[in-house]
Amino acid sequence: MAVLAVIAAGIYMKQSYYDPAFLIPSVGETQRPGELPLEPSASWDLAQFVSPDMEVLSPAESFGPKTLFEKINGKAELYLSAGFLNLRSQRLARKAAPESWMEVFVYDMETLERAFAVYSAQRRDEAELSNLTAFSYKTENALFWVHGRYYVEIVASVASKAMTEAMFYFGNGFVRNMAVERQRIAELSLFPRQYLKEQSMALYISSAFGYDQFKNVFTADYEVDGKELTAFLSRQDSPEEADSLAEAYHTFLLQNGGTDVSVNSSLGDAALVNILDSFELIFHHGQYVTGVHEAENQEAAEKLGLMLEEALVEAVK
Amino acid sequence: MKQLAKDQSVTRRDFLVRSAKAGASAVAACGASAWLYTGSSPLSSAKSRALVTLPDFSVAGADGKIGIVRGKDRKKTLQRALKALGGIETFIRRGDRVLVKVNAAFASPPILSATTNPELVAEVARLCLKAGASSVTVTDNPINDPISCFSLSGIAQAAQSVGAEIVLPTEHDFEPTSVSGGTLIRQWPLLYAPFEGVDKLIGIAPVKDHHRSGASMIMKNWYGLLGGRRNIFHQDIHNVIKELAMMVSPTLVILDGTVTMMTNGPTGGSLKDLKQTNTMIVSTDQVAADAFGATLLGKTASELPYIGKAQAEGVGTADYESLRV
């Protein structure tokens, strides 16, 4: 028995050690990318949303946090840092013109907020809004949207009316059939509408404005009296935590070269910091840390700050 | 007690049967060990092989040159840039076996500019063959599966249409390498088989934004020569790009800035990510090529730390103006 135990231990030790350098992924015709087996659930069969004039070009693929880089390489970190769970992708082609193909990417980000975070981080300027969902836009060759916990991209190999129609056919089917818990993010409704730049709202899951304690920070861009600036807010577990975080961010700014500036008395105990030729306004209201980032001048920062406070007062009533 | 002792007594027959069973168990265990034993673990098999290093593919007397040409037509701008450097004949001699390292990282359509433009690949291969090259081979170790990458990017069809050969990597094509003076690329699998017997090496890459490194151009493109779980290098992206540049001494590099991926790199996905920048860069200095390429992304070389690091290692110069011909 002792000999058998030694043999078993030897085999275990020998086979359990590996060097990542020489885990060469198999390649070639037999390769099946992705690590996760595809679930048989009908709701996950992407092919069910394909328009009649399209057909499947390649098998569905599935990637988890450990293999996402095999699909999108350098962009994987963007998703992983936002809480990525799974990616399913599949290529589809037009029956009449197989050179016209598109690839669908369905990212499961677990929550609506996380899906919105990766959506807003990649939103293309000057893209055309789409009415597919509350967060959706299209470009010449692609369609992007958030549906509950899913962030979805469809990228076409050609820009054409036929492909756009096929993308929307898929998108409408997906939104209609994929049940999700929520479609609205409460924080976004707190931003004042006046002076707001359309489609500028975003969510930073971590390290907003370079401050590593700033997590889950929503932002929105404004143009106030011709001056560019950004409003932000982040909900904490309690007013005390919000107060503490606001003070910590204030300290962070001062430690990085900022200087305190007297602030309009209407803003109560808000802090105003002049840093790198711009102004940062920070205060808290109830559970929210809020303020203004990179305001071009003090007047615009205070004006937007007052609007933010009014909106929060109304919301927290 | 006597009864128990009697029950436990062993007859000669019992002894022989039990001995046979024990022997069979031992043989089975040895057989299982032999079956499970790999003979050579991934680590030991690789390390037992001699480390390989890439030869210097540069052409004596042709170093330190860069040609930058403006225009939309890739064939024309390539030809003009090559002419500025003395023509393709300066670099490719009759009988040369040429290896072209493209960026075929993704199974993306050409319009996204996430991969090397197929028309440019075909033109480079055609010019090499016209100059007398005995063969032109095009290769890369893509992120996605190689067949899809080379076919959907259009590179395979374009290269084969002019007589070039496509080499898709297999796991047997990798050999361990270490970069002299490097700390990251140590005994790491290198796509080496396509280099065997090769006389000249040309790198061709598009200008792209990159989420981790800030840019993906010529030096970053050598990343596709690595195997293994190379994504771990993303944690130290600037130093690994520097080491890649130290690892490879190409004959020529071609940086395609006809269309630049300004945002959402390295994959892009939308035509909105692209900008027509109408520039072709051909150089014998990969650092200079990337330093100029940075300007197409609206950046300076100093904003891309790997450029300064590669220059500090003596790979080339970021002062591309001093090399212009």
XYZ file of C-alpha atoms in Angstrom:
642
model
C 0.000 0.000 0.000
C 2.884 2.347 0.775
C 4.328 1.790 -2.682
C 0.972 2.541 -4.268
C 0.671 5.726 -2.206
C 4.120 6.871 -3.339
C 3.215 6.204 -6.986
C -0.059 8.113 -6.611
C 1.680 11.053 -4.957
C 4.314 11.094 -7.685
C 1.728 11.138 -10.438
C -0.213 13.885 -8.688
C 2.844 16.069 -8.233
C 4.031 15.509 -11.772
C 0.738 16.228 -13.450
C -0.469 19.087 -11.248
C 2.449 21.372 -12.084
C 2.179 23.413 -15.237
C 3.840 26.378 -16.808
C 1.472 28.882 -18.402
C 4.083 29.555 -21.043
C 3.638 26.122 -22.497
C -0.084 25.754 -22.283
C -0.342 26.306 -25.989
C -3.965 26.454 -27.033
C -4.701 23.904 -29.680
C -5.334 25.467 -33.016
C -6.552 24.335 -36.349
C -9.724 22.891 -37.683
C -10.505 20.928 -34.565
C -10.310 23.941 -32.287
C -13.420 24.832 -30.309
C -12.867 28.289 -28.874
C -14.280 29.165 -25.504
C -14.359 27.299 -22.286
C -18.011 26.946 -21.450
C -20.331 24.373 -22.936
C -23.288 25.976 -24.623
C -26.451 25.564 -22.648
C -29.290 23.870 -24.462
C -31.775 26.430 -23.144
C -33.902 27.768 -25.984
C -33.529 31.272 -24.590
C -29.821 31.041 -25.294
C -30.123 29.824 -28.837
C -29.039 32.930 -30.689
C -30.050 31.387 -33.993
C -33.743 31.748 -33.059
C -33.509 35.517 -33.585
C -32.013 35.306 -37.056
C -34.016 36.828 -39.888
C -35.288 34.461 -42.608
C -32.830 35.752 -45.192
C -29.859 34.984 -42.926
C -28.222 31.718 -41.987
C -25.695 30.545 -39.445
C -22.140 31.006 -40.707
C -20.251 29.502 -37.778
C -21.087 27.632 -34.573
C -21.940 29.591 -31.453
C -18.984 30.237 -29.150
C -18.928 30.841 -25.418
C -16.277 32.546 -23.316
C -15.925 33.025 -19.576
C -13.701 35.339 -17.525
C -10.692 33.067 -18.020
C -10.994 32.866 -21.786
C -12.460 36.194 -22.820
C -9.036 37.317 -24.016
C -9.168 34.541 -26.633
C -11.946 36.453 -28.298
C -11.262 40.145 -27.731
C -7.711 40.169 -26.401
C -6.737 43.653 -25.247
C -10.298 44.776 -24.658
C -11.044 41.955 -22.216
C -9.935 44.021 -19.225
C -12.683 46.554 -19.879
C -15.306 43.844 -19.373
C -13.540 41.915 -16.634
C -13.144 44.995 -14.465
C -16.872 45.622 -14.817
C -17.907 42.175 -13.575
C -18.190 40.212 -16.821
C -19.746 36.733 -16.561
C -20.027 35.291 -20.042
C -19.868 36.098 -23.748
C -21.761 34.243 -26.425
C -21.064 35.031 -30.027
C -22.076 33.715 -33.398
C -21.562 34.672 -37.037
C -24.479 34.882 -39.422
C -24.474 35.474 -43.173
C -26.961 36.532 -45.802
C -28.189 33.535 -47.768
C -28.145 35.503 -51.002
C -24.739 37.076 -50.400
C -22.550 35.117 -47.963
C -19.821 37.752 -48.135
C -22.251 39.945 -46.201
C -21.982 38.560 -42.696
C -22.302 39.795 -39.178
C -21.224 38.677 -35.753
C -23.408 38.900 -32.675
C -21.749 39.375 -29.273
C -23.950 38.917 -26.191
C -22.119 39.899 -23.010
C -23.777 38.786 -19.772
C -22.676 41.401 -17.238
C -24.918 40.083 -14.422
C -26.602 43.434 -13.721
C -28.154 46.219 -15.731
C -25.709 48.711 -14.218
C -22.653 46.724 -15.296
C -24.037 46.261 -18.783
C -24.618 49.995 -18.939
C -21.059 50.620 -17.747
C -19.435 48.779 -20.673
C -21.998 50.225 -23.073
C -21.273 53.790 -22.003
C -17.509 53.252 -21.999
C -17.573 52.349 -25.683
C -20.372 54.568 -26.963
C -19.464 56.036 -30.326
C -19.709 59.789 -30.740
C -22.135 60.983 -33.372
C -23.839 57.599 -33.536
C -27.541 57.533 -34.306
C -29.845 56.681 -31.420
C -32.024 53.629 -31.833
C -35.360 52.931 -30.196
C -34.536 49.268 -29.622
C -34.066 49.841 -25.865
C -33.469 52.791 -23.557
C -29.732 52.379 -24.222
C -29.201 51.705 -27.875
C -27.554 53.224 -30.944
C -26.519 52.274 -34.420
C -23.692 53.134 -36.759
C -23.219 52.435 -40.470
C -22.280 48.797 -39.870
C -23.220 47.996 -36.302
C -25.931 47.992 -33.666
C -25.320 48.263 -29.919
C -27.732 47.988 -27.032
C -28.283 47.153 -23.379
C -31.128 44.829 -22.439
C -31.209 44.196 -18.708
C -28.026 42.390 -17.757
C -26.955 41.962 -21.376
C -24.763 44.229 -23.444
C -25.117 43.260 -27.090
C -23.137 44.211 -30.182
C -23.837 43.229 -33.758
C -21.021 44.052 -36.153
C -21.502 43.634 -39.895
C -18.847 43.034 -42.536
C -20.485 45.547 -44.860
C -22.560 48.659 -44.354
C -25.847 48.115 -46.143
C -29.574 48.561 -45.686
C -30.103 44.789 -45.829
C -27.629 44.188 -43.019
C -29.110 46.969 -40.902
C -32.543 45.381 -41.299
C -31.124 41.986 -40.344
C -29.475 43.477 -37.249
C -32.730 45.065 -36.111
C -34.641 41.857 -36.806
C -32.253 40.070 -34.477
C -32.327 42.877 -31.917
C -36.114 43.052 -31.763
C -36.354 39.290 -31.326
C -33.735 39.314 -28.621
C -35.388 42.109 -26.645
C -38.837 40.560 -27.022
C -37.809 37.067 -25.932
C -35.031 37.485 -23.412
C -36.689 38.132 -20.069
C -34.835 40.596 -17.844
C -35.605 42.083 -14.463
C -35.054 45.775 -15.083
C -34.612 48.234 -17.931
C -34.214 51.510 -16.016
C -31.396 52.821 -13.850
C -32.697 55.052 -11.058
C -29.565 57.176 -10.709
C -29.731 58.399 -14.286
C -33.056 60.122 -13.631
C -31.422 62.244 -10.919
C -29.315 64.229 -13.358
C -30.872 67.597 -14.279
C -32.091 67.692 -17.894
C -31.266 71.344 -18.543
C -27.914 71.827 -20.281
C -27.445 68.038 -20.438
C -25.613 66.630 -23.447
C -27.684 63.857 -24.952
C -26.301 60.334 -24.627
C -23.431 61.452 -22.416
C -24.366 59.530 -19.287
C -21.882 56.909 -18.189
C -21.038 54.655 -15.277
C -17.558 54.058 -13.910
C -17.450 50.817 -11.967
C -14.088 51.623 -10.422
C -11.488 54.366 -10.054
C -13.557 57.212 -11.428
C -11.479 60.349 -12.068
C -8.337 58.444 -11.104
C -9.444 58.045 -7.483
C -9.416 54.379 -6.547
C -12.078 54.776 -3.822
C -14.566 56.173 -6.303
C -16.644 53.188 -7.342
C -19.951 52.973 -9.172
C -19.920 56.628 -10.131
C -22.480 57.859 -12.653
C -21.524 60.839 -14.780
C -23.246 63.134 -17.270
C -21.749 65.849 -19.448
C -23.145 69.373 -19.589
C -22.582 72.624 -21.374
C -23.531 75.466 -19.060
C -23.329 78.975 -20.508
C -20.852 77.759 -23.097
C -18.650 75.959 -20.554
C -18.020 72.201 -20.613
C -18.282 70.241 -17.350
C -19.337 66.891 -15.945
C -21.767 66.119 -13.124
C -21.317 62.984 -11.044
C -23.122 61.071 -8.341
C -22.663 57.827 -6.493
C -25.013 56.250 -3.966
C -23.493 54.912 -0.749
C -24.994 52.669 1.921
C -25.612 55.518 4.363
C -25.373 59.328 4.628
C -22.367 58.862 6.899
C -20.529 56.853 4.253
C -21.410 59.446 1.629
C -20.072 62.223 3.848
C -16.894 60.281 4.519
C -16.267 59.523 0.844
C -16.891 63.129 -0.179
C -14.323 64.272 2.348
C -11.859 61.593 1.240
C -12.140 62.689 -2.396
C -11.684 66.300 -1.334
C -8.499 65.305 0.490
C -7.318 63.303 -2.541
C -7.644 66.381 -4.745
C -5.730 68.555 -2.286
C -2.982 65.932 -2.030
C -2.623 66.005 -5.794
C -2.029 69.716 -6.169
C -5.512 71.156 -5.740
C -6.275 74.267 -3.719
C -9.473 75.133 -1.859
C -11.616 77.924 -3.246
C -14.454 79.713 -1.429
C -17.756 78.334 -2.555
C -21.186 79.881 -3.031
C -22.881 79.779 0.357
C -26.044 78.285 -1.190
C -24.168 75.030 -1.564
C -23.853 74.488 2.171
C -20.752 72.547 3.132
C -19.661 71.747 -0.406
C -15.953 71.873 -1.197
C -14.614 73.586 -4.311
C -11.105 72.787 -5.494
C -9.089 74.425 -8.238
C -6.868 71.805 -9.849
C -5.119 71.652 -13.228
C -6.875 74.801 -14.422
C -10.336 73.405 -13.744
C -12.754 73.233 -10.827
C -14.020 70.249 -8.853
C -17.103 70.633 -6.674
C -17.843 67.957 -4.075
C -20.686 67.540 -1.597
C -23.078 64.903 -0.362
C -26.828 64.765 -0.038
C -28.332 61.910 1.897
C -26.729 58.720 0.621
C -25.309 60.401 -2.473
C -21.823 61.710 -3.057
C -22.186 64.200 -5.849
C -20.580 67.169 -7.492
C -19.006 68.577 -10.612
C -15.860 67.412 -12.399
C -13.522 69.421 -14.632
C -15.597 72.582 -14.827
C -14.054 75.257 -16.988
C -14.947 77.963 -14.503
C -16.296 78.415 -10.979
C -19.608 79.930 -12.017
C -20.559 76.968 -14.187
C -19.493 74.528 -11.457
C -21.637 76.239 -8.830
C -24.620 76.628 -11.161
C -24.648 72.924 -12.013
C -23.958 72.055 -8.386
C -27.086 73.913 -7.285
C -29.125 72.154 -9.977
C -27.811 68.808 -8.760
C -28.674 69.579 -5.182
C -32.196 70.628 -6.124
C -32.678 67.413 -8.080
C -31.465 65.337 -5.142
C -33.622 67.214 -2.651
C -36.619 66.472 -4.842
C -35.660 62.823 -5.271
C -34.852 62.116 -1.630
C -38.070 63.716 -0.313
C -8.770 -17.048 21.282
C -7.620 -20.388 20.027
C -10.680 -20.543 17.763
C -9.843 -17.054 16.348
C -6.223 -17.921 15.772
C -7.334 -21.026 13.980
C -9.695 -18.990 11.737
C -6.874 -16.578 10.851
C -4.368 -19.242 10.010
C -3.197 -19.149 6.385
C -2.970 -22.204 4.263
C -0.395 -22.557 1.496
C -3.197 -22.228 -1.047
C -4.452 -18.968 0.563
C -0.925 -17.605 0.569
C -0.455 -18.269 -3.135
C -3.840 -16.747 -4.044
C -3.199 -13.640 -1.984
C 0.303 -13.271 -3.395
C -1.072 -13.489 -6.919
C -3.682 -10.792 -6.149
C -1.052 -8.487 -4.648
C 1.182 -9.001 -7.650
C -1.677 -8.244 -10.014
C -2.438 -5.055 -8.072
C 1.169 -3.933 -8.310
C 1.266 -4.621 -12.033
C -2.005 -2.717 -12.489
C -0.641 0.248 -10.518
C 2.536 0.293 -12.608
C 0.476 0.043 -15.778
C -1.721 2.938 -14.685
C 1.369 4.991 -13.870
C 2.851 4.294 -17.281
C -0.464 5.183 -18.918
C -0.830 8.459 -16.984
C 2.799 9.470 -17.265
C 3.223 12.009 -20.056
C 6.842 11.131 -20.604
C 7.568 14.796 -21.006
C 5.523 17.414 -19.184
C 4.865 20.674 -20.995
C 7.523 22.328 -18.898
C 10.220 19.717 -19.097
C 9.698 18.972 -22.760
C 10.042 22.619 -23.663
C 12.961 23.330 -21.417
C 14.787 20.258 -22.545
C 14.739 21.689 -26.045
C 17.394 24.243 -26.853
C 16.273 27.839 -26.722
C 15.901 29.445 -30.105
C 16.525 33.044 -31.057
C 15.533 34.858 -34.201
C 18.357 35.904 -36.498
C 18.926 39.511 -37.472
C 16.963 39.989 -40.693
C 18.046 43.580 -41.312
C 19.973 44.491 -44.435
C 23.430 45.911 -43.866
C 23.680 49.538 -44.836
C 19.911 50.006 -45.059
C 19.273 50.743 -41.416
C 17.842 53.947 -40.006
C 15.477 54.946 -42.791
C 11.826 55.897 -42.865
C 9.565 56.813 -45.738
C 6.263 58.511 -45.017
C 3.867 59.003 -47.898
C 0.394 60.510 -47.927
C -2.449 59.177 -50.011
C -5.549 56.976 -50.026
C -4.346 54.292 -52.432
C -2.346 51.740 -50.466
C -0.596 50.279 -53.485
C 0.608 53.672 -54.647
C 1.658 54.928 -51.239
C 3.485 51.681 -50.534
C 5.368 51.846 -53.814
C 6.308 55.489 -53.288
C 7.478 54.860 -49.736
C 9.551 51.874 -50.831
C 11.034 53.922 -53.650
C 12.087 56.548 -51.127
C 14.028 53.837 -49.289
C 15.752 52.678 -52.458
C 13.133 50.322 -53.822
C 12.107 46.825 -52.794
C 15.282 45.521 -54.460
C 17.293 47.159 -51.686
C 15.778 44.664 -49.284
C 14.747 41.619 -51.291
C 17.303 39.764 -53.405
C 16.808 37.014 -55.940
C 16.173 33.716 -54.239
C 15.238 35.221 -50.864
C 12.670 33.402 -48.823
C 10.494 36.083 -47.290
C 8.302 35.827 -44.216
C 5.547 38.406 -43.792
C 4.185 38.827 -40.260
C 0.736 40.328 -40.528
C -1.792 41.279 -37.886
C -4.504 38.652 -38.325
C -5.420 38.690 -34.649
C -9.169 38.727 -35.086
C -11.747 37.136 -37.345
C -12.831 40.591 -38.438
C -13.876 41.899 -41.823
C -11.377 44.176 -43.596
C -13.598 47.252 -43.280
C -13.005 47.335 -39.504
C -9.221 47.800 -39.945
C -8.601 45.582 -36.932
C -6.289 43.430 -39.050
C -3.706 44.048 -41.742
C -5.355 45.205 -44.947
C -5.492 42.303 -47.433
C -4.739 44.444 -50.492
C -1.584 45.664 -48.791
C -0.513 42.106 -47.997
C -1.034 41.102 -51.612
C 0.931 44.076 -52.904
C 3.864 43.447 -50.578
C 3.954 39.786 -51.574
C 3.693 40.668 -55.253
C 6.563 43.151 -55.019
C 8.745 40.645 -53.177
C 8.107 37.955 -55.786
C 8.696 40.461 -58.571
C 12.035 41.348 -56.965
C 13.030 37.698 -57.227
C 11.990 36.224 -53.905
C 11.749 32.466 -54.201
C 8.875 32.336 -51.763
C 6.696 34.583 -49.661
C 5.070 33.144 -46.560
C 2.437 34.969 -44.527
C 1.847 34.026 -40.915
C 0.522 35.060 -37.507
C -0.649 33.354 -34.331
C -4.074 34.966 -33.983
C -6.163 35.541 -30.895
C -9.190 33.826 -32.439
C -9.001 30.549 -34.331
C -6.497 30.906 -37.202
C -8.638 29.619 -40.040
C -11.432 32.095 -39.342
C -8.968 34.933 -38.819
C -7.077 34.464 -42.055
C -10.168 33.813 -44.156
C -12.622 36.379 -42.754
C -9.979 39.109 -42.691
C -9.415 38.464 -46.390
C -5.682 38.010 -45.856
C -5.561 34.370 -46.938
C -7.337 34.937 -50.226
C -5.327 38.091 -50.983
C -1.957 36.482 -50.268
C -2.729 33.302 -52.174
C -3.995 35.272 -55.164
C -0.467 36.532 -55.839
C 1.347 33.294 -55.044
C 2.153 33.724 -51.377
C 1.703 30.879 -48.938
C -0.270 31.075 -45.706
C 1.118 29.237 -42.693
C -1.388 28.642 -39.923
C 0.255 27.881 -36.597
C 0.022 24.471 -35.016
C 1.175 23.587 -31.527
C 4.228 21.892 -33.000
C 5.439 25.150 -34.571
C 6.525 26.681 -31.262
C 9.963 26.558 -29.671
C 11.081 28.160 -26.420
C 12.906 31.456 -26.583
C 14.347 33.970 -24.160
C 14.978 37.580 -24.965
C 18.508 38.575 -24.136
C 18.303 41.241 -21.458
C 14.594 40.654 -21.042
C 12.777 39.717 -17.867
C 9.355 38.733 -19.193
C 9.942 36.650 -22.292
C 11.923 33.844 -20.684
C 11.707 30.313 -22.038
C 8.487 31.324 -23.697
C 7.014 29.587 -26.761
C 7.811 31.392 -29.986
C 6.157 30.713 -33.335
C 9.433 29.543 -34.785
C 8.726 26.999 -37.520
C 7.731 29.590 -40.148
C 11.132 31.263 -39.649
C 13.146 28.212 -40.558
C 15.049 28.840 -43.786
C 13.780 32.394 -44.043
C 16.107 35.141 -45.281
C 13.986 38.252 -44.853
C 11.243 39.361 -42.462
C 8.644 42.047 -43.119
C 6.157 43.202 -40.487
C 2.890 44.795 -41.626
C 0.418 46.274 -39.167
C -2.420 48.786 -39.094
C -2.442 51.769 -36.742
C -4.893 51.069 -33.918
C -5.938 52.307 -30.546
C -5.415 49.688 -27.831
C -7.278 49.526 -24.530
C -4.211 48.392 -22.557
C -1.162 49.770 -24.319
C -2.638 52.914 -25.844
C -1.700 51.810 -29.343
C -1.146 48.704 -31.418
C 1.255 49.195 -34.293
C 4.487 47.541 -35.464
C 6.123 46.563 -32.166
C 2.887 45.345 -30.598
C 2.271 43.246 -33.704
C 5.191 40.940 -32.797
C 2.964 39.803 -29.907
C 1.442 37.460 -32.472
C 4.702 35.500 -32.538
C 4.186 34.339 -28.977
C 2.300 31.246 -27.908
C 1.145 30.059 -24.517
C -1.115 32.041 -22.251
C 0.410 35.273 -23.443
C -2.452 37.366 -22.096
C -0.672 37.364 -18.737
C 1.728 39.867 -20.294
C -1.077 42.406 -20.477
C -0.303 43.152 -16.837
C 3.043 44.614 -17.935
C 2.148 45.585 -21.449
C 4.754 48.281 -22.106
C 7.674 46.157 -21.013
C 6.562 43.137 -23.001
C 6.210 45.262 -26.140
C 9.713 46.557 -25.521
C 10.980 42.986 -25.240
C 9.158 41.979 -28.401
C 10.969 44.769 -30.213
C 14.255 43.541 -28.734
C 13.414 40.028 -29.916
C 12.830 40.875 -33.567
C 15.169 42.622 -36.014
C 13.095 42.842 -39.185
C 14.214 43.628 -42.694
C 11.458 46.140 -43.116
C 8.309 47.271 -41.365
C 5.204 48.687 -42.999
C 2.805 50.654 -40.824
C -0.506 51.222 -42.539
C -2.051 54.498 -41.477
C -4.379 54.777 -44.427
C -7.225 54.239 -41.986
C -6.581 54.570 -38.256
C -8.654 52.958 -35.524
C -8.947 55.926 -33.190
C -11.140 54.416 -30.468
C -12.309 51.111 -28.996
C -9.178 49.234 -30.026
C -7.877 46.735 -30.592
C -11.072 45.152 -31.882
C -13.071 48.224 -32.868
C -16.353 47.119 -34.380
C -17.836 50.249 -35.839
C -16.832 52.403 -38.775
C -17.258 55.272 -36.297
C -14.052 54.066 -34.633
C -12.085 54.752 -37.789
C -10.521 57.849 -39.305
C -9.151 58.252 -42.796
C -5.576 59.337 -42.103
C -4.116 58.543 -45.544
C -0.553 57.739 -44.533
C 1.795 54.870 -45.334
C 4.967 54.428 -43.295
C 7.768 52.153 -44.454
C 10.851 51.942 -42.279
C 13.844 49.905 -41.269
C 13.441 51.298 -37.743
C 10.420 49.909 -35.938
C 10.662 52.420 -33.098
C 10.606 55.342 -35.526
C 7.644 53.849 -37.371
C 5.628 53.564 -34.159
C 6.694 57.021 -33.000
C 5.277 58.507 -36.164
C 2.223 56.242 -35.984
C 1.432 57.687 -32.562
C 0.814 61.063 -34.203
C -1.920 59.534 -36.339
C -3.668 58.568 -33.113
C -3.357 62.142 -31.896
C -0.668 61.139 -29.428
C 3.001 61.779 -28.929
C 5.615 59.067 -28.625
C 6.095 60.007 -24.980
C 2.472 59.075 -24.285
C 3.257 55.487 -25.269
C 5.838 54.335 -22.705
C 6.955 51.297 -24.716
C 8.389 53.550 -27.416
C 10.771 55.235 -24.994
C 11.621 51.898 -23.417
C 12.488 50.329 -26.787
C 14.593 53.337 -27.683
C 16.441 53.091 -24.367
C 17.302 49.475 -25.219
C 18.845 50.603 -28.493
C 16.169 49.043 -30.709
C 15.716 52.264 -32.670
C 14.941 55.920 -32.341
C 11.720 57.761 -31.651
C 13.140 60.727 -33.542
C 11.624 59.715 -36.854
C 12.342 63.120 -38.368
C 16.056 62.370 -38.244
C 15.507 59.280 -40.414
C 13.227 60.694 -43.080
C 14.428 60.237 -46.622
